Amino acid sequence: MLKTRFTELFGVEHPIAQGGMQWVGRAELVAGVANGGGLGFITALTQPTPEDLAKEIKKCQGLTDKPFGVNLTILPALKPPPYEEYRQAIIDSGVKIVETAGNNPADHIVEFKKAGVKVIHKCTAVRHALKAEKMGADAISIDGFECAGHPGEDDIPGLILIPAAADKVKIPMIASGGFGDARGLVAALALGAEGINMGTRFMATAESPIHQKVKEQIVENDERATDLIFRTLRNTARVARNEVSQEVVAIERKGNAKIEDIAHLVAGARGKVVYEEGDPNYGIWSAGMVQGLIHDVPTCGELISRIVTEAEAIIASRLGGMTGKASAQAAE
Ligand SMILES: Cc1cc2nc3c(=O)[nH]c(=O)nc-3n(C[C@H](O)[C@H](O)[C@H](O)COP(=O)(O)O)c2cc1C
């Protein structure tokens, strides 16, 4: 058992979260994580309407009696989704934990807190973590440059970002980006976090609702198999390297690229087809550098229990051995 302020705050067994994932964070995966003792998040905007989100939450409630949450990603958009309605659907469904991400969560935090919902805000900079703490967030998920999705524009890897945040943030904080095994969990705890958040690693699990061929591609890929797109638009995204991402990077490298120049390549609908039909080169899909540490497709329960068991062994034997504590305990 690894008991931390994160497990205490959210009432889960293990200090492992599955962050929101567009097209992937559906009821089956989230319930798999919850039943494995972790904290999973349904991705609100994967559901076309707030009514569909309410149905997905209900489905998840039917698959687990353990705590789970919903991710509400606040995107900069010309035509934003009806965020207030999604928020209300979450509150009305009785979900008590929300992961906010993508932008300033101020208005949402106020409303969620009124409804007794705990908020974990995911961000990529110490200054944003401190701001969310001031706004009343209950916890922080700090996402390093290694992560899949949006790493921000500061390019600070977890090895620096996590302890830099831990030095200043007072509320419980978990580390995100690049985590996939027990070594990462122990490192995160050593760096001052209270647990880890994983995205890419949970894509390659039995319960993950994506095509088997995409899971196999993640297993096959190594740590170099990502690209950073939208750098020139200052909206960087780390995605799985494929023919389409390479084309986008090539267009951006020419300079002065506008969204219109790449829109046909990066359409979210094409990424959705990748997950549904299993052609990894059909469109843009998110994955992180941690692909280099993913070698199998276990169930969520197997994965979580493996990470925790091995983490305990690393702490007790490997690290304990270095301080002489492991041998002292064995001799007792
Ligand atoms: C396929 C995929 C889709 C994602 N979509 C979202 C999203 O919609 N909202 C969000 O806040 N984070 C999203 N993320 C980021 C994850 O929640 C998490 O922060 C990130 O994956 C951590 O890095 P890792 O993949 O190295 O574990 C996504 C990640 C992946 C892999």
Short mmCIF file of C-alpha atoms and ligand atoms in Angstrom, two decimals:
data_model
loop_
_atom_site.label_atom_id
_atom_site.label_comp_id
_atom_site.label_asym_id
_atom_site.label_seq_id
_atom_site.Cartn_x
_atom_site.Cartn_y
_atom_site.Cartn_z
CA MET A 1 0.00 0.00 0.00
CA LEU A 2 1.30 3.42 -0.91
CA LYS A 3 -0.73 5.89 1.12
CA THR A 4 -0.32 9.53 0.09
CA ARG A 5 -2.23 12.80 0.43
CA PHE A 6 -3.65 12.03 -3.06
CA THR A 7 -5.12 8.64 -2.07
CA GLU A 8 -6.53 10.18 1.11
CA LEU A 9 -8.07 13.21 -0.61
CA PHE A 10 -9.82 11.26 -3.38
CA GLY A 11 -10.55 8.05 -1.47
CA VAL A 12 -8.72 5.74 -3.89
CA GLU A 13 -6.48 2.79 -3.09
CA HIS A 14 -3.44 3.65 -5.22
CA PRO A 15 -1.70 6.95 -6.12
CA ILE A 16 -2.31 6.49 -9.87
CA ALA A 17 -4.62 8.57 -12.08
CA GLN A 18 -5.72 8.22 -15.70
CA GLY A 19 -6.04 11.72 -17.12
CA GLY A 20 -8.66 12.86 -19.61
CA MET A 21 -8.08 11.57 -23.15
CA GLN A 22 -10.10 12.73 -26.13
CA TRP A 23 -11.81 9.73 -27.84
CA VAL A 24 -10.20 7.33 -25.32
CA GLY A 25 -11.50 8.38 -21.89
CA ARG A 26 -14.77 6.46 -22.05
CA ALA A 27 -16.68 4.48 -19.41
CA GLU A 28 -15.00 1.08 -20.02
CA LEU A 29 -11.48 2.44 -19.47
CA VAL A 30 -12.41 4.67 -16.55
CA ALA A 31 -14.24 1.82 -14.78
CA GLY A 32 -11.23 -0.46 -15.42
CA VAL A 33 -8.95 2.07 -13.73
CA ALA A 34 -11.40 2.57 -10.84
CA ASN A 35 -11.83 -1.17 -10.29
CA GLY A 36 -8.03 -1.48 -10.30
CA GLY A 37 -7.86 1.02 -7.42
CA GLY A 38 -6.78 4.07 -9.45
CA LEU A 39 -8.59 7.30 -10.32
CA GLY A 40 -9.89 7.45 -13.89
CA PHE A 41 -11.48 10.40 -15.69
CA ILE A 42 -14.19 10.27 -18.36
CA THR A 43 -13.41 12.88 -21.01
CA ALA A 44 -16.41 15.19 -21.19
CA LEU A 45 -15.82 16.57 -24.69
CA THR A 46 -15.55 13.09 -26.23
CA GLN A 47 -19.32 13.03 -25.76
CA PRO A 48 -21.08 15.07 -28.47
CA THR A 49 -23.59 16.64 -26.05
CA PRO A 50 -24.00 17.14 -22.28
CA GLU A 51 -26.86 14.60 -22.42
CA ASP A 52 -24.48 12.02 -23.91
CA LEU A 53 -22.00 12.79 -21.13
CA ALA A 54 -24.70 12.13 -18.52
CA LYS A 55 -25.36 8.74 -20.20
CA GLU A 56 -21.65 7.88 -20.25
CA ILE A 57 -21.33 8.73 -16.55
CA LYS A 58 -24.34 6.53 -15.80
CA LYS A 59 -22.76 3.70 -17.79
CA CYS A 60 -19.55 4.04 -15.77
CA GLN A 61 -21.52 4.10 -12.51
CA GLY A 62 -23.00 0.78 -13.61
CA LEU A 63 -19.53 -0.71 -14.17
CA THR A 64 -17.91 0.34 -10.88
CA ASP A 65 -18.86 1.39 -7.37
CA LYS A 66 -15.44 2.99 -6.83
CA PRO A 67 -14.73 6.73 -7.19
CA PHE A 68 -14.05 8.14 -10.66
CA GLY A 69 -14.03 11.61 -12.15
CA VAL A 70 -14.70 13.60 -15.32
CA ASN A 71 -12.16 15.67 -17.28
CA LEU A 72 -13.36 19.05 -18.50
CA THR A 73 -10.87 20.43 -21.01
CA ILE A 74 -11.24 24.15 -21.60
CA LEU A 75 -9.98 24.74 -25.12
CA PRO A 76 -9.31 28.02 -26.85
CA ALA A 77 -11.97 27.76 -29.58
CA LEU A 78 -13.72 30.12 -31.95
CA LYS A 79 -16.98 28.27 -31.31
CA PRO A 80 -16.57 26.87 -27.79
CA PRO A 81 -18.63 23.87 -26.65
CA PRO A 82 -21.39 24.63 -24.09
CA TYR A 83 -19.07 24.31 -21.08
CA GLU A 84 -21.65 25.38 -18.50
CA GLU A 85 -24.01 22.65 -19.71
CA TYR A 86 -21.30 19.99 -19.58
CA ARG A 87 -20.43 21.23 -16.07
CA GLN A 88 -24.06 20.97 -14.99
CA ALA A 89 -24.33 17.44 -16.41
CA ILE A 90 -21.32 16.45 -14.29
CA ILE A 91 -22.81 18.00 -11.14
CA ASP A 92 -26.28 16.52 -11.76
CA SER A 93 -24.79 13.05 -12.31
CA GLY A 94 -23.39 13.02 -8.79
CA VAL A 95 -19.72 12.83 -9.85
CA LYS A 96 -17.59 14.26 -7.04
CA ILE A 97 -14.20 14.65 -8.76
CA VAL A 98 -13.28 16.75 -11.80
CA GLU A 99 -10.02 17.25 -13.69
CA THR A 100 -9.87 20.67 -15.36
CA ALA A 101 -7.22 21.40 -17.98
CA GLY A 102 -6.36 23.54 -20.96
CA ASN A 103 -7.09 27.01 -19.65
CA ASN A 104 -7.95 29.14 -16.61
CA PRO A 105 -10.56 27.13 -14.63
CA ALA A 106 -11.71 30.03 -12.39
CA ASP A 107 -15.46 30.04 -13.16
CA HIS A 108 -15.70 26.27 -13.17
CA ILE A 109 -13.89 25.90 -9.83
CA VAL A 110 -16.38 28.25 -8.13
CA GLU A 111 -19.39 26.29 -9.41
CA PHE A 112 -17.89 22.85 -8.75
CA LYS A 113 -16.95 23.82 -5.20
CA LYS A 114 -20.50 25.06 -4.55
CA ALA A 115 -21.72 21.60 -5.57
CA GLY A 116 -19.18 19.81 -3.34
CA VAL A 117 -17.09 18.56 -6.29
CA LYS A 118 -13.32 18.28 -5.75
CA VAL A 119 -11.20 19.78 -8.53
CA ILE A 120 -7.78 18.62 -9.66
CA HIS A 121 -6.35 21.15 -12.11
CA LYS A 122 -3.84 19.89 -14.67
CA CYS A 123 -1.30 22.41 -15.90
CA THR A 124 2.20 22.67 -17.31
CA ALA A 125 3.77 25.53 -15.33
CA VAL A 126 4.44 26.29 -11.66
CA ARG A 127 2.82 29.73 -12.01
CA HIS A 128 -0.40 28.17 -13.32
CA ALA A 129 -0.40 25.60 -10.50
CA LEU A 130 -0.09 28.38 -7.91
CA LYS A 131 -2.88 30.33 -9.58
CA ALA A 132 -5.20 27.30 -9.50
CA GLU A 133 -4.31 26.70 -5.85
CA LYS A 134 -5.28 30.30 -5.08
CA MET A 135 -8.58 29.85 -6.95
CA GLY A 136 -9.47 26.96 -4.66
CA ALA A 137 -8.40 23.85 -6.58
CA ASP A 138 -8.10 20.83 -4.28
CA ALA A 139 -5.12 19.29 -6.07
CA ILE A 140 -2.73 19.82 -8.97
CA SER A 141 -1.59 17.52 -11.76
CA ILE A 142 1.65 18.95 -13.14
CA ASP A 143 2.37 17.91 -16.72
CA GLY A 144 6.01 17.87 -17.90
CA PHE A 145 7.32 18.40 -21.43
CA GLU A 146 7.43 14.62 -22.02
CA CYS A 147 3.64 14.37 -21.96
CA ALA A 148 1.23 13.48 -24.71
CA GLY A 149 -1.16 16.25 -25.66
CA HIS A 150 -0.41 19.86 -24.79
CA PRO A 151 2.89 20.39 -22.91
CA GLY A 152 2.65 24.21 -23.02
CA GLU A 153 5.39 26.44 -24.41
CA ASP A 154 7.97 26.44 -21.59
CA ASP A 155 9.50 23.04 -22.47
CA ILE A 156 10.36 22.11 -18.88
CA PRO A 157 10.72 18.34 -18.39
CA GLY A 158 9.34 16.60 -15.31
CA LEU A 159 12.72 16.18 -13.65
CA ILE A 160 12.78 19.95 -13.07
CA LEU A 161 9.10 20.85 -13.20
CA ILE A 162 7.92 18.40 -10.54
CA PRO A 163 10.33 19.45 -7.73
CA ALA A 164 10.04 23.11 -8.77
CA ALA A 165 6.27 22.84 -8.32
CA ALA A 166 6.57 20.73 -5.16
CA ASP A 167 8.67 23.49 -3.59
CA LYS A 168 5.80 25.96 -3.93
CA VAL A 169 2.45 24.16 -4.21
CA LYS A 170 0.89 23.32 -0.83
CA ILE A 171 -2.14 21.27 -1.91
CA PRO A 172 -1.59 17.63 -2.99
CA MET A 173 0.10 17.38 -6.38
CA ILE A 174 0.57 14.46 -8.75
CA ALA A 175 3.16 14.24 -11.50
CA SER A 176 2.13 13.75 -15.12
CA GLY A 177 3.90 13.15 -18.41
CA GLY A 178 6.25 10.29 -19.17
CA PHE A 179 5.05 7.89 -16.47
CA GLY A 180 4.45 4.25 -17.30
CA ASP A 181 6.00 1.99 -14.71
CA ALA A 182 7.05 1.55 -11.07
CA ARG A 183 10.35 3.36 -11.55
CA GLY A 184 8.47 6.47 -12.65
CA LEU A 185 6.12 6.29 -9.68
CA VAL A 186 8.99 6.01 -7.19
CA ALA A 187 10.82 8.85 -8.94
CA ALA A 188 7.71 11.06 -8.82
CA LEU A 189 7.30 10.41 -5.09
CA ALA A 190 10.99 11.20 -4.58
CA LEU A 191 10.60 14.45 -6.52
CA GLY A 192 7.83 15.59 -4.18
CA ALA A 193 4.64 14.42 -5.89
CA GLU A 194 1.90 12.42 -4.17
CA GLY A 195 1.28 10.11 -7.12
CA ILE A 196 1.29 9.92 -10.91
CA ASN A 197 -1.06 10.65 -13.78
CA MET A 198 -0.75 8.57 -16.96
CA GLY A 199 -2.32 8.93 -20.39
CA THR A 200 -0.40 7.02 -23.05
CA ARG A 201 0.26 4.00 -20.78
CA PHE A 202 -3.50 3.57 -20.22
CA MET A 203 -4.18 3.70 -23.99
CA ALA A 204 -2.38 0.36 -24.27
CA THR A 205 -4.60 -1.58 -21.87
CA ALA A 206 -7.25 -4.23 -22.48
CA GLU A 207 -10.12 -1.91 -21.47
CA SER A 208 -8.94 1.04 -23.60
CA PRO A 209 -11.63 1.54 -26.27
CA ILE A 210 -9.27 2.00 -29.21
CA HIS A 211 -8.38 -0.34 -32.08
CA GLN A 212 -5.98 -3.19 -31.23
CA LYS A 213 -3.65 -2.06 -34.06
CA VAL A 214 -3.14 1.34 -32.36
CA LYS A 215 -2.30 -0.41 -29.08
CA GLU A 216 0.21 -2.58 -30.99
CA GLN A 217 1.69 0.54 -32.61
CA ILE A 218 2.25 2.07 -29.16
CA VAL A 219 4.02 -1.11 -28.02
CA GLU A 220 6.15 -1.08 -31.19
CA ASN A 221 7.03 2.63 -30.97
CA ASP A 222 10.04 3.79 -29.00
CA GLU A 223 10.66 7.01 -27.05
CA ARG A 224 11.55 8.92 -30.23
CA ALA A 225 8.21 8.24 -31.90
CA THR A 226 6.53 11.57 -31.18
CA ASP A 227 6.33 14.90 -32.99
CA LEU A 228 5.60 18.37 -31.68
CA ILE A 229 3.01 20.02 -33.90
CA PHE A 230 1.47 23.52 -33.70
CA ARG A 231 4.77 24.85 -32.31
CA THR A 232 4.64 27.81 -34.65
CA LEU A 233 1.05 28.56 -33.58
CA ARG A 234 2.12 28.52 -29.90
CA ASN A 235 -0.36 25.76 -29.17
CA THR A 236 2.14 22.88 -29.10
CA ALA A 237 0.83 19.32 -29.09
CA ARG A 238 2.89 16.15 -28.68
CA VAL A 239 1.48 13.46 -30.94
CA ALA A 240 2.48 10.02 -32.21
CA ARG A 241 4.95 10.40 -35.09
CA ASN A 242 3.40 9.25 -38.35
CA GLU A 243 3.10 10.30 -41.99
CA VAL A 244 0.57 13.04 -41.18
CA SER A 245 2.49 14.53 -38.22
CA GLN A 246 5.67 14.62 -40.34
CA GLU A 247 3.80 16.46 -43.07
CA VAL A 248 2.51 19.03 -40.56
CA VAL A 249 6.01 19.53 -39.12
CA ALA A 250 7.41 19.99 -42.65
CA ILE A 251 4.80 22.68 -43.45
CA GLU A 252 5.47 24.45 -40.14
CA ARG A 253 9.25 24.36 -40.77
CA LYS A 254 8.81 26.32 -43.98
CA GLY A 255 7.68 29.24 -41.80
CA ASN A 256 4.59 31.46 -41.65
CA ALA A 257 2.24 28.45 -41.54
CA LYS A 258 -1.35 29.36 -40.79
CA ILE A 259 -3.99 27.05 -39.36
CA GLU A 260 -5.65 27.01 -42.81
CA ASP A 261 -2.49 25.42 -44.27
CA ILE A 262 -2.68 22.41 -42.00
CA ALA A 263 -6.36 22.21 -41.02
CA HIS A 264 -7.09 19.40 -43.50
CA LEU A 265 -4.32 17.29 -41.93
CA VAL A 266 -5.05 17.89 -38.25
CA ALA A 267 -8.87 17.60 -38.19
CA GLY A 268 -9.98 15.87 -35.00
CA ALA A 269 -12.35 13.70 -37.02
CA ARG A 270 -9.37 12.04 -38.76
CA GLY A 271 -7.76 11.24 -35.40
CA LYS A 272 -11.01 9.65 -34.26
CA VAL A 273 -10.92 7.34 -37.29
CA VAL A 274 -7.39 6.20 -36.31
CA TYR A 275 -8.75 4.88 -33.01
CA GLU A 276 -11.86 3.35 -34.61
CA GLU A 277 -10.32 1.71 -37.67
CA GLY A 278 -6.75 1.10 -36.54
CA ASP A 279 -4.75 2.78 -39.31
CA PRO A 280 -2.07 4.71 -37.35
CA ASN A 281 -1.24 6.82 -40.42
CA TYR A 282 -4.76 8.08 -41.13
CA GLY A 283 -4.62 11.18 -38.93
CA ILE A 284 -3.13 12.92 -35.92
CA TRP A 285 -3.38 11.04 -32.60
CA SER A 286 -1.85 11.83 -29.22
CA ALA A 287 0.90 9.76 -27.60
CA GLY A 288 3.89 10.58 -25.43
CA MET A 289 7.57 9.71 -25.19
CA VAL A 290 6.66 7.05 -22.63
CA GLN A 291 5.82 4.80 -25.58
CA GLY A 292 9.48 3.70 -25.23
CA LEU A 293 8.60 2.12 -21.86
CA ILE A 294 5.41 0.35 -22.98
CA HIS A 295 5.90 -3.30 -23.93
CA ASP A 296 2.54 -4.97 -23.38
CA VAL A 297 -1.24 -4.55 -23.23
CA PRO A 298 -2.34 -5.59 -19.72
CA THR A 299 -5.70 -4.97 -18.05
CA CYS A 300 -5.86 -1.75 -16.02
CA GLY A 301 -5.99 -3.81 -12.83
CA GLU A 302 -2.88 -5.79 -13.78
CA LEU A 303 -1.03 -2.62 -14.74
CA ILE A 304 -1.86 -0.71 -11.56
CA SER A 305 -1.10 -3.59 -9.27
CA ARG A 306 2.19 -4.29 -11.10
CA ILE A 307 3.26 -0.65 -10.78
CA VAL A 308 2.43 -0.48 -7.07
CA THR A 309 3.95 -3.87 -6.17
CA GLU A 310 7.16 -3.12 -8.06
CA ALA A 311 7.32 0.40 -6.59
CA GLU A 312 7.13 -1.02 -3.08
CA ALA A 313 9.91 -3.46 -3.97
CA ILE A 314 12.11 -0.67 -5.37
CA ILE A 315 11.60 1.41 -2.22
CA ALA A 316 12.16 -1.49 0.19
CA SER A 317 14.89 -3.47 -1.57
CA ARG A 318 16.77 -1.36 -4.12
CA LEU A 319 16.67 2.00 -2.34
CA GLY A 320 16.47 0.42 1.12
CA GLY A 321 19.53 -1.66 0.20
CA MET A 322 21.49 1.47 -0.60
CA THR A 323 20.81 2.89 2.86
CA GLY A 324 21.32 -0.47 4.54
CA LYS A 325 17.67 -0.53 5.68
CA ALA A 326 16.61 -3.52 3.55
CA SER A 327 19.25 -5.83 4.99
CA ALA A 328 18.61 -4.54 8.51
CA GLN A 329 14.89 -5.33 8.10
CA ALA A 330 15.65 -8.79 6.68
CA ALA A 331 17.89 -9.55 9.65
CA GLU A 332 15.22 -8.54 12.22
C1 LIG B 1 -4.88 10.13 -26.68
C2 LIG B 1 -4.74 11.22 -25.67
C3 LIG B 1 -5.71 12.22 -25.62
C4 LIG B 1 -5.61 13.23 -24.65
N1 LIG B 1 -6.63 14.15 -24.57
C5 LIG B 1 -6.64 15.01 -23.51
C6 LIG B 1 -7.76 15.84 -23.29
O1 LIG B 1 -8.74 15.83 -24.04
N2 LIG B 1 -7.74 16.67 -22.22
C7 LIG B 1 -6.67 16.69 -21.34
O2 LIG B 1 -6.72 17.44 -20.37
N3 LIG B 1 -5.59 15.94 -21.55
C8 LIG B 1 -5.55 15.08 -22.60
N4 LIG B 1 -4.48 14.25 -22.77
C9 LIG B 1 -3.33 14.33 -21.82
C10 LIG B 1 -3.43 13.29 -20.70
O3 LIG B 1 -4.53 13.49 -19.86
C11 LIG B 1 -2.17 13.31 -19.82
O4 LIG B 1 -2.01 14.59 -19.24
C12 LIG B 1 -0.92 12.96 -20.62
O5 LIG B 1 -1.20 11.87 -21.48
C13 LIG B 1 0.22 12.59 -19.70
O6 LIG B 1 1.33 12.22 -20.46
P1 LIG B 1 1.69 10.69 -20.82
O7 LIG B 1 0.89 10.37 -22.02
O8 LIG B 1 3.14 10.71 -21.04
O9 LIG B 1 1.29 9.82 -19.65
C14 LIG B 1 -4.52 13.25 -23.77
C15 LIG B 1 -3.52 12.28 -23.86
C16 LIG B 1 -3.63 11.26 -24.79
C17 LIG B 1 -2.56 10.20 -24.85
#
